Short mmCIF file of C-alpha atoms in Angstrom, two decimals:
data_model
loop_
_atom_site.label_atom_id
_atom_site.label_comp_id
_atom_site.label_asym_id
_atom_site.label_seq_id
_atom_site.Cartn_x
_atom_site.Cartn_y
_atom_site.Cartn_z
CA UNK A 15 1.47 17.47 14.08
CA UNK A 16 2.37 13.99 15.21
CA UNK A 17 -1.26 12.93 14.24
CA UNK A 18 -1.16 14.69 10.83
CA UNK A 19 2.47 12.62 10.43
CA UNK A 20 0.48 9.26 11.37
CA UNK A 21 -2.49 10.20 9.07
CA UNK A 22 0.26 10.58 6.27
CA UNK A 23 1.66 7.36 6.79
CA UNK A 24 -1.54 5.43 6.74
CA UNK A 25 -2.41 6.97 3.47
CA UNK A 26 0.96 5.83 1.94
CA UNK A 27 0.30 2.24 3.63
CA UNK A 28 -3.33 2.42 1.95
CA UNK A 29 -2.06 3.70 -1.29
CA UNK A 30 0.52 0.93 -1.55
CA UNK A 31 -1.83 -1.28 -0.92
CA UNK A 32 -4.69 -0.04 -3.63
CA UNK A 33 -6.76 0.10 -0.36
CA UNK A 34 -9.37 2.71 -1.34
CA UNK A 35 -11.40 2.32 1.82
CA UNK A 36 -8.25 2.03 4.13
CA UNK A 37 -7.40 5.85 2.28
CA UNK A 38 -10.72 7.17 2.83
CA UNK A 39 -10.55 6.35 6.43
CA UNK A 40 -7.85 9.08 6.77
CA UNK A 41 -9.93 11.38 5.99
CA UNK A 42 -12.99 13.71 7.14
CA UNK A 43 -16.38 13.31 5.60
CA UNK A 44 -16.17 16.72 4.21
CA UNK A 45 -12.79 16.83 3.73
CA UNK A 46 -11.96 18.72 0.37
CA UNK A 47 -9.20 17.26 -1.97
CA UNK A 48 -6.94 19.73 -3.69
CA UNK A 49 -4.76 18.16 -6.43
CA UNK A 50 -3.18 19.96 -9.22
CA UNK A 51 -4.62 19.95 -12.47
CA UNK A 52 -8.01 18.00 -10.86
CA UNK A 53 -11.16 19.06 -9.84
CA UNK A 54 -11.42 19.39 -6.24
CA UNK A 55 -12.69 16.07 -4.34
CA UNK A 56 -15.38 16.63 -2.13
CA UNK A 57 -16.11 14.18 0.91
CA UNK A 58 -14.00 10.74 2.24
CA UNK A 59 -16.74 8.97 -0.09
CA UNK A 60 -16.06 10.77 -2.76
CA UNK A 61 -12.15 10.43 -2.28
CA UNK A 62 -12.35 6.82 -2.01
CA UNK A 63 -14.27 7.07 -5.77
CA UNK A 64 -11.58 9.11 -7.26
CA UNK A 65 -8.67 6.88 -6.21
CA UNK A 66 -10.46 3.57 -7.21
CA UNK A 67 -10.59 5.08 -10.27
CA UNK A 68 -6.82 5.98 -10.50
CA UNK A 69 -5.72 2.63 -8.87
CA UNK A 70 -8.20 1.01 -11.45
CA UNK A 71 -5.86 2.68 -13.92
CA UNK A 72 -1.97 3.47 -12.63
CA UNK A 73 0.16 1.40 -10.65
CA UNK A 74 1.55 3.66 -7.66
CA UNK A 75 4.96 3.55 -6.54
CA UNK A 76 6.93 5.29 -3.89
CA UNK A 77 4.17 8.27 -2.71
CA UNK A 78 5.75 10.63 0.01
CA UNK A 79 4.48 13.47 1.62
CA UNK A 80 6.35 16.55 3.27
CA UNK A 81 3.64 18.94 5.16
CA UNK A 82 4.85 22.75 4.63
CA UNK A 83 2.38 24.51 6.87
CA UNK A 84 -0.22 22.98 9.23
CA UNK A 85 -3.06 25.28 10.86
CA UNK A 86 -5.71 24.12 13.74
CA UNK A 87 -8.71 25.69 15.14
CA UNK A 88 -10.92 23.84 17.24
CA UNK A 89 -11.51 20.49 15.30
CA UNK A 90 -10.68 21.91 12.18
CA UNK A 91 -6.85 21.10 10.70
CA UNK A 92 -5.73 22.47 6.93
CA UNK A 93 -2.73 21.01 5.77
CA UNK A 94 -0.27 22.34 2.99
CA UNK A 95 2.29 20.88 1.53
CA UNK A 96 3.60 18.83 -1.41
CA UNK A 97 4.06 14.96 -2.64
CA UNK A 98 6.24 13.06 -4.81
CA UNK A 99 5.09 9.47 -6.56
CA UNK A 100 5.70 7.43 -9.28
CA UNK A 101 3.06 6.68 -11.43
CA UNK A 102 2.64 4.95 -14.85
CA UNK A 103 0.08 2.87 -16.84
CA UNK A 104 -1.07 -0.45 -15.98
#
């Protein structure tokens, strides 16, 4: 848990920052991205696509993350849970 709580933090550092490669770095090469209302993301490359594309288009502001329910198996970790940001038009 206390690595899933760093991982979180780095990606609100990255997302602050409009660091697409410094969010893709938290996450697997086939990780699978689950947002409402989006298609699902497939892959850290494809992640870092997706949120050049968003930074490219919203300014972020104040993303937090609260993990409801973390399961682990071997080297496998899926994480539940819900966010909060503020997001508007550049």
């Amino acid at each position: 848990r206390q690595t899933l709580d760093s991982l979180n933090r780095n990606i609100v550092a990255a997302m602050l920052a409009k660091d697409t490669a410094g969010l893709g770095a938290n996450y697997a090469a086939d990780a699978l991205i689950m947002m409402p209302g989006m298609p699902t993301v497939q892959g850290r490359d494809g992640w870092t696509q997706a949120a050049q594309g968003w930074f490219d288009a919203m300014d972020v502001k104040d993303p937090r993350f609260e993990t409801r329910d973390l399961q682990v198996g071997g080297d496998l970790a899926v994480e539940t849970g819900r966010y909060w940001m503020t997001v508007g038009p550049k």
